[in-house]
Tab-separated table of C-alpha atoms in Angstrom:
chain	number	residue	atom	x	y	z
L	1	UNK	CA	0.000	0.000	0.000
L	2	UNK	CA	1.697	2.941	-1.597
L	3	UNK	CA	2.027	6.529	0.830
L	4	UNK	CA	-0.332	8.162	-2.139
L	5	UNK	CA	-2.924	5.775	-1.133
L	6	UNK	CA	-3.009	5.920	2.300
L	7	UNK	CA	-2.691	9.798	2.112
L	8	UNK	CA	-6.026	9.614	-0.162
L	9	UNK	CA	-7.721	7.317	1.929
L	10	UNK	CA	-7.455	9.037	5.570
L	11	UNK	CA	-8.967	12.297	3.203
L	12	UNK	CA	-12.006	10.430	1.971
L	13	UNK	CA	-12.170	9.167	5.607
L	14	UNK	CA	-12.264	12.493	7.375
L	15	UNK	CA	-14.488	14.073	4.492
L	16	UNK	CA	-17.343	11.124	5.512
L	17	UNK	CA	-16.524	11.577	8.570
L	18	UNK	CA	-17.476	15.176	8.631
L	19	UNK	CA	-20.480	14.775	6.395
L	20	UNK	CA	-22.184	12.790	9.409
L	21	UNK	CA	-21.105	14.612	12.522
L	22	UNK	CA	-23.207	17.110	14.167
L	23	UNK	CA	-22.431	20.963	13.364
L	24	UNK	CA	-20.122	22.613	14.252
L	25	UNK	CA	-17.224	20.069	14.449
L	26	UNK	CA	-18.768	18.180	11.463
L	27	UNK	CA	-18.195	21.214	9.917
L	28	UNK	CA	-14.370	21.923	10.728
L	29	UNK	CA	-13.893	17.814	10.154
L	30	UNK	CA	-15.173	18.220	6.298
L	31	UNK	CA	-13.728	21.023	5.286
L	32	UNK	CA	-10.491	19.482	6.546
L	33	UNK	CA	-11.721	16.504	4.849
L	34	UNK	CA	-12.674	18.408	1.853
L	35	UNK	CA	-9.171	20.424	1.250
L	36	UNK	CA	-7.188	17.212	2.086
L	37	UNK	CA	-9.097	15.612	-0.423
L	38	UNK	CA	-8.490	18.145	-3.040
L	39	UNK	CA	-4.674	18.453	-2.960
L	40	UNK	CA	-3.811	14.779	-2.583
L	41	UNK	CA	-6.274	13.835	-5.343
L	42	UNK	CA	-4.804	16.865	-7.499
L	43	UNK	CA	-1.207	16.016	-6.911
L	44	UNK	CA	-2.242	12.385	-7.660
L	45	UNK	CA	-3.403	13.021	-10.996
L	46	UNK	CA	-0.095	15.645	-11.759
L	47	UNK	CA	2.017	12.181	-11.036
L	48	UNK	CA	-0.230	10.263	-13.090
L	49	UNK	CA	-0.096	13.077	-16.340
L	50	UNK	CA	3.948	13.151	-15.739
L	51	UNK	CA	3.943	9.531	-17.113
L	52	UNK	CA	0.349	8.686	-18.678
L	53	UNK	CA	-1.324	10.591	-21.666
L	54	UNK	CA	-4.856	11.399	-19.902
L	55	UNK	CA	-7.510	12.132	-22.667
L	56	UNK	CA	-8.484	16.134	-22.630
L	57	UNK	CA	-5.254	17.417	-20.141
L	58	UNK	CA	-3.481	18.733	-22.711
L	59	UNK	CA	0.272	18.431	-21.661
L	60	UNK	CA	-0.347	15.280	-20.147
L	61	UNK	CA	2.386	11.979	-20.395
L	62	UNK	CA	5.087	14.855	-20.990
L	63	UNK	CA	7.770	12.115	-20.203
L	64	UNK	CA	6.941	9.929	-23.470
L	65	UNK	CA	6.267	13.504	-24.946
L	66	UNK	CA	10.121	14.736	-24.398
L	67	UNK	CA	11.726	11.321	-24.948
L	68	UNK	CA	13.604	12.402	-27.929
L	69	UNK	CA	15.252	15.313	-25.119
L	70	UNK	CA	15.951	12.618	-22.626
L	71	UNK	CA	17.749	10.412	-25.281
L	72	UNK	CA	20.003	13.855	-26.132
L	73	UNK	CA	20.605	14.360	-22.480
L	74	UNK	CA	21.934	10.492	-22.122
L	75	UNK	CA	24.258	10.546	-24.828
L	76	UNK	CA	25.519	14.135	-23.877
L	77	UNK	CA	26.108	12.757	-20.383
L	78	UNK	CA	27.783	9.581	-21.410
L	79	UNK	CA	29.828	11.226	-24.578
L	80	UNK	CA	30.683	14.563	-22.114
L	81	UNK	CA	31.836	13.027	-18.629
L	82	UNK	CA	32.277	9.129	-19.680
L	83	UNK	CA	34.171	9.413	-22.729
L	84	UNK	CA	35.684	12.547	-22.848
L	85	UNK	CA	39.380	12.631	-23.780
L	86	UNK	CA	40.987	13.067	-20.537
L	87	UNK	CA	39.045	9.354	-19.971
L	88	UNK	CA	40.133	7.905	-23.060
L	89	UNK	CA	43.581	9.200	-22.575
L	90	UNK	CA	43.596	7.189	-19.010
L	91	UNK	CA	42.392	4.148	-20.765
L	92	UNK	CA	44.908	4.189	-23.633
L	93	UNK	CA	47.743	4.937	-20.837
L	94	UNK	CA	46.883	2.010	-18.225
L	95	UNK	CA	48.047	-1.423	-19.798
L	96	UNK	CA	46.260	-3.408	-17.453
L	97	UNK	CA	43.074	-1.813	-18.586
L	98	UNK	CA	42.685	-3.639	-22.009
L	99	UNK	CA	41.214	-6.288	-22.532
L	100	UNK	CA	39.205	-7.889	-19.680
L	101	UNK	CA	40.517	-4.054	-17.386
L	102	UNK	CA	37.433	-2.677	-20.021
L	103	UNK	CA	34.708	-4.250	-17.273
L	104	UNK	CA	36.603	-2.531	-14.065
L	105	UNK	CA	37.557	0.451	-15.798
L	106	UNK	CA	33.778	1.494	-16.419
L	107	UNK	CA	32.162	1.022	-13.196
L	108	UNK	CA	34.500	3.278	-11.679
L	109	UNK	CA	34.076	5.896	-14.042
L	110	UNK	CA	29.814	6.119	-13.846
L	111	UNK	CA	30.261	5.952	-9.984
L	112	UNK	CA	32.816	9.600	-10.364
L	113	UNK	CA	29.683	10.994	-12.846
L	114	UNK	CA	28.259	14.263	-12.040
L	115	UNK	CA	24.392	13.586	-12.454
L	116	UNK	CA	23.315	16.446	-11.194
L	117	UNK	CA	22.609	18.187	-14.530
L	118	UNK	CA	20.819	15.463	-15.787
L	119	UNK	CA	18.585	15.804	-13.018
L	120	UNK	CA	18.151	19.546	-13.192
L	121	UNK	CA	17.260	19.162	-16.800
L	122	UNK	CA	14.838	16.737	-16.110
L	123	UNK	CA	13.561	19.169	-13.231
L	124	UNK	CA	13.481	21.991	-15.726
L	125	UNK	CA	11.651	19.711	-18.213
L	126	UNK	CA	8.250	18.689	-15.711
L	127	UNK	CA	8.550	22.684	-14.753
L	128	UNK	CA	8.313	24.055	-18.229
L	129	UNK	CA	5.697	21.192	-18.908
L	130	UNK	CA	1.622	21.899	-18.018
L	131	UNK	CA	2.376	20.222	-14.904
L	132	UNK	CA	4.445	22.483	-13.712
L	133	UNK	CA	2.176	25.033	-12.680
L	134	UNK	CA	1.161	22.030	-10.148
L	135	UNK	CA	4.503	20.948	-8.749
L	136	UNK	CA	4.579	25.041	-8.366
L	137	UNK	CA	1.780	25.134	-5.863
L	138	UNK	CA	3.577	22.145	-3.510
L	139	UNK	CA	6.801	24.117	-3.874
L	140	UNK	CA	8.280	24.526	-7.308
L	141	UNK	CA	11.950	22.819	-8.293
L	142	UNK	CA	12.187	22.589	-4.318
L	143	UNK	CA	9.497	19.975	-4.093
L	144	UNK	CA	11.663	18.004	-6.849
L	145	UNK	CA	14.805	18.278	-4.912
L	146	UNK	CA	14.357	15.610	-2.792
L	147	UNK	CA	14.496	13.076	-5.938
L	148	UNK	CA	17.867	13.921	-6.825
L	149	UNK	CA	19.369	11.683	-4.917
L	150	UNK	CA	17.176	8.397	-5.742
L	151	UNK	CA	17.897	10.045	-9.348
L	152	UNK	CA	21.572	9.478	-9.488
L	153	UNK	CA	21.007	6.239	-8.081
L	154	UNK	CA	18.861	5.039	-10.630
L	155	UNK	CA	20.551	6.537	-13.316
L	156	UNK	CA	24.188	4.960	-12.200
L	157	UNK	CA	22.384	1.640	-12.264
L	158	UNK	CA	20.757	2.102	-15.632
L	159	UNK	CA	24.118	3.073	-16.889
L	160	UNK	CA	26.004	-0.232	-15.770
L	161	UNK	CA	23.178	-1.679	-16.846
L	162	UNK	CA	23.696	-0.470	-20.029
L	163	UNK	CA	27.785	-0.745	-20.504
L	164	UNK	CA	27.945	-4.099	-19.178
L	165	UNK	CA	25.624	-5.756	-21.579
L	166	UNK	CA	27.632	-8.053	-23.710
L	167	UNK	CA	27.075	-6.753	-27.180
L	168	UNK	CA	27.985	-2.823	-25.816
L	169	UNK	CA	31.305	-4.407	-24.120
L	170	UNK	CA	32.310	-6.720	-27.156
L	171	UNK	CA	31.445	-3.567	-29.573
L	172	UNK	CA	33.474	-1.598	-27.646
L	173	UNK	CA	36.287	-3.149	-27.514
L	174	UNK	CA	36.410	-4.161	-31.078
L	175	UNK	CA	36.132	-0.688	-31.788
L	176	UNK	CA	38.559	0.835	-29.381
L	177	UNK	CA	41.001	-2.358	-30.443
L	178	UNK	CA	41.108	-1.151	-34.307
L	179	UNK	CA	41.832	2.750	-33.859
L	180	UNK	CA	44.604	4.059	-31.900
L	181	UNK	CA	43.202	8.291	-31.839
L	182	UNK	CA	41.000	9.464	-29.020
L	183	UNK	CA	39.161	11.813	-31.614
L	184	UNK	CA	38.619	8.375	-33.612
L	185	UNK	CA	37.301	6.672	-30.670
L	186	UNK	CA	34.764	9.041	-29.866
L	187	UNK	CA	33.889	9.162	-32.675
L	188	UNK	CA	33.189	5.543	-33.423
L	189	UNK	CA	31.450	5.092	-29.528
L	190	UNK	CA	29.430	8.628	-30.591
L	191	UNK	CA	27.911	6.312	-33.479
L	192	UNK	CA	27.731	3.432	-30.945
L	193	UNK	CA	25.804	4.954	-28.398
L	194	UNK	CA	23.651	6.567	-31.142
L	195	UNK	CA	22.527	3.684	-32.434
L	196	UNK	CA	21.690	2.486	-29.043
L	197	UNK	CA	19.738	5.271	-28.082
L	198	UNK	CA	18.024	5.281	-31.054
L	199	UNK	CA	16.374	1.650	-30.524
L	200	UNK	CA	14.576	3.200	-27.448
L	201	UNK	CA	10.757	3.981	-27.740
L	202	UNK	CA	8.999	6.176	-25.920
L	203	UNK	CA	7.707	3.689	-23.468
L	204	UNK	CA	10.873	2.666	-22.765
L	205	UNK	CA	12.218	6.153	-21.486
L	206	UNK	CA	8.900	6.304	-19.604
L	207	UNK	CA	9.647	3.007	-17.880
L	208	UNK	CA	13.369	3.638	-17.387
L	209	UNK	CA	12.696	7.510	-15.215
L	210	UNK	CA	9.451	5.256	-13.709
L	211	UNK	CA	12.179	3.409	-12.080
L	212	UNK	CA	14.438	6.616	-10.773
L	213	UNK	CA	11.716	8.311	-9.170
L	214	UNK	CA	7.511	7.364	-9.205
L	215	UNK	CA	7.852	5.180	-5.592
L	216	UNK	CA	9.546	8.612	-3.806
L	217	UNK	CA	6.939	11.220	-5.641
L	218	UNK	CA	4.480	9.793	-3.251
L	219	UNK	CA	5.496	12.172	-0.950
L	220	UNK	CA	4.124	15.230	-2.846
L	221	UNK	CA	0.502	13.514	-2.821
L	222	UNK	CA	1.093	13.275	1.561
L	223	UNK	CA	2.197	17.366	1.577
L	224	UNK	CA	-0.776	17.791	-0.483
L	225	UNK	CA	-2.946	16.187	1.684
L	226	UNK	CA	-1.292	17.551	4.776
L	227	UNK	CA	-1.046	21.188	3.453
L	228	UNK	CA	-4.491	20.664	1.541
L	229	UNK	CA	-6.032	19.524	5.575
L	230	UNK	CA	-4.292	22.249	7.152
L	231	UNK	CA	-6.377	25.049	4.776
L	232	UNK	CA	-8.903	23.681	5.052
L	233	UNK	CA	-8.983	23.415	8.916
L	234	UNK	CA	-7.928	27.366	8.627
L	235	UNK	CA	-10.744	28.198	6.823
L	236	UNK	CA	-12.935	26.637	8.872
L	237	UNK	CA	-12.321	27.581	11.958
L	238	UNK	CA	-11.936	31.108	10.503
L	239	UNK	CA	-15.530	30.620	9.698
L	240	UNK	CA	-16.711	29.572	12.860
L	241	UNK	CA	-15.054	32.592	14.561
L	242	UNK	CA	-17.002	34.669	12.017
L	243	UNK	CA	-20.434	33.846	12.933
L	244	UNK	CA	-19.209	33.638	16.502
L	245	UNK	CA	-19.831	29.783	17.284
């Protein structure tokens, strides 16, 4: 049972709850209710339209929508900070790197990559999309923040993942085995990772930022309850004061 539903639940709960006790507390417990209700349902359906096309949100599914974006940011990532020359130049330097030193060499290498641009970009991407005039109500780019490091985690894993399947490793070192020039090299693992990127589909890039970060955006749908509640216990007993109860 995932924190959204719970969060959802105790709302729906409260806003019952309120609907059948006697005024005035019934009162203060439904509008609590009520407001709960309304931001963890709202921020439900923003995590929902980040991954899933919903018929008549326009905007909605803007991950599968800015795929091609995500594909660019992976291979600028992996051609910028994992093959860059300086790398190569390592590589090329350290005998006991060739050959089977390929597997050692890379692991080592993703765990020294700075992610954090790839994760601002992906920030800047769901603000700039029609959900992020929602994610700007719970908080902006500082409601987001707390995903960057589950982020880089995921991301490092999909990245061994990805550099450790056979065919990439055996490609690789064919490639790096018949040129002896870092600018050739890049360029032939440029082509390489193009062509890798290139057999991804929408879904896929869906599924693979699914894995980085759905199970901790959970927590937005709890603030909204929480900060949804706390209005709406505000407002209510700003009413009641009102008509003097």
């Amino acid at each position: 049972m995932n924190k959204g539903f719970i969060t959802n639940l105790c709302a729906l709960l409260l806003t019952v709850l309120g609907s059948v006790l006697p005024a005035p507390y019934g009162g203060v417990v439904l509008s609590t209710g009520l407001f709960a209700l309304s931001g963890a349902l709202t921020n439900s359906l923003a995590i929902h339209m980040l991954f899933d096309k919903v018929p008549g949100f326009y905007g909605s599914g803007v991950i599968a929508l800015h795929f091609e974006e995500f594909k660019t940011g992976i291979k600028e990532l992996v051609m910028e900070q994992f093959f860059s020359a300086d790398n190569l130049d390592r590589f090329f330097d350290a005998e006991t790197v060739m050959g089977s030193g390929i597997e050692r060499l890379m692991p080592s290498m993703i765990e020294e990559l700075d992610l954090d641009k790839a994760f601002d970009s992906l920030s800047e991407a769901i603000m700039q999309s029609s959900m992020g005039g929602m994610v700007g109500m719970i908080g902006g780019p500082k409601a987001l923040e707390g995903l960057r490091q589950p982020f880089a985690q995921r991301m490092r894993e999909y990245l061994n993942n990805f550099v450790a399947s056979p065919a990439f490793t055996q490609a690789l070192s064919d490639r790096i085995s018949a040129v002896s020039h870092s600018d050739a090299v890049i360029g032939r693992i440029e082509a390489l990772v193009d062509r890798r990127l290139q057999e991804l589909t929408p879904q896929q890039v869906k599924t693979i930022v699914q894995k980085m970060i759905r199970q901790h955006l959970g927590w937005l749908v709890v603030w909204g309850g929480v900060v949804g509640g706390l209005l709406g216990l505000l407002f209510a007993v700003i009413g009641m004061l009102r008509a003097g109860v």
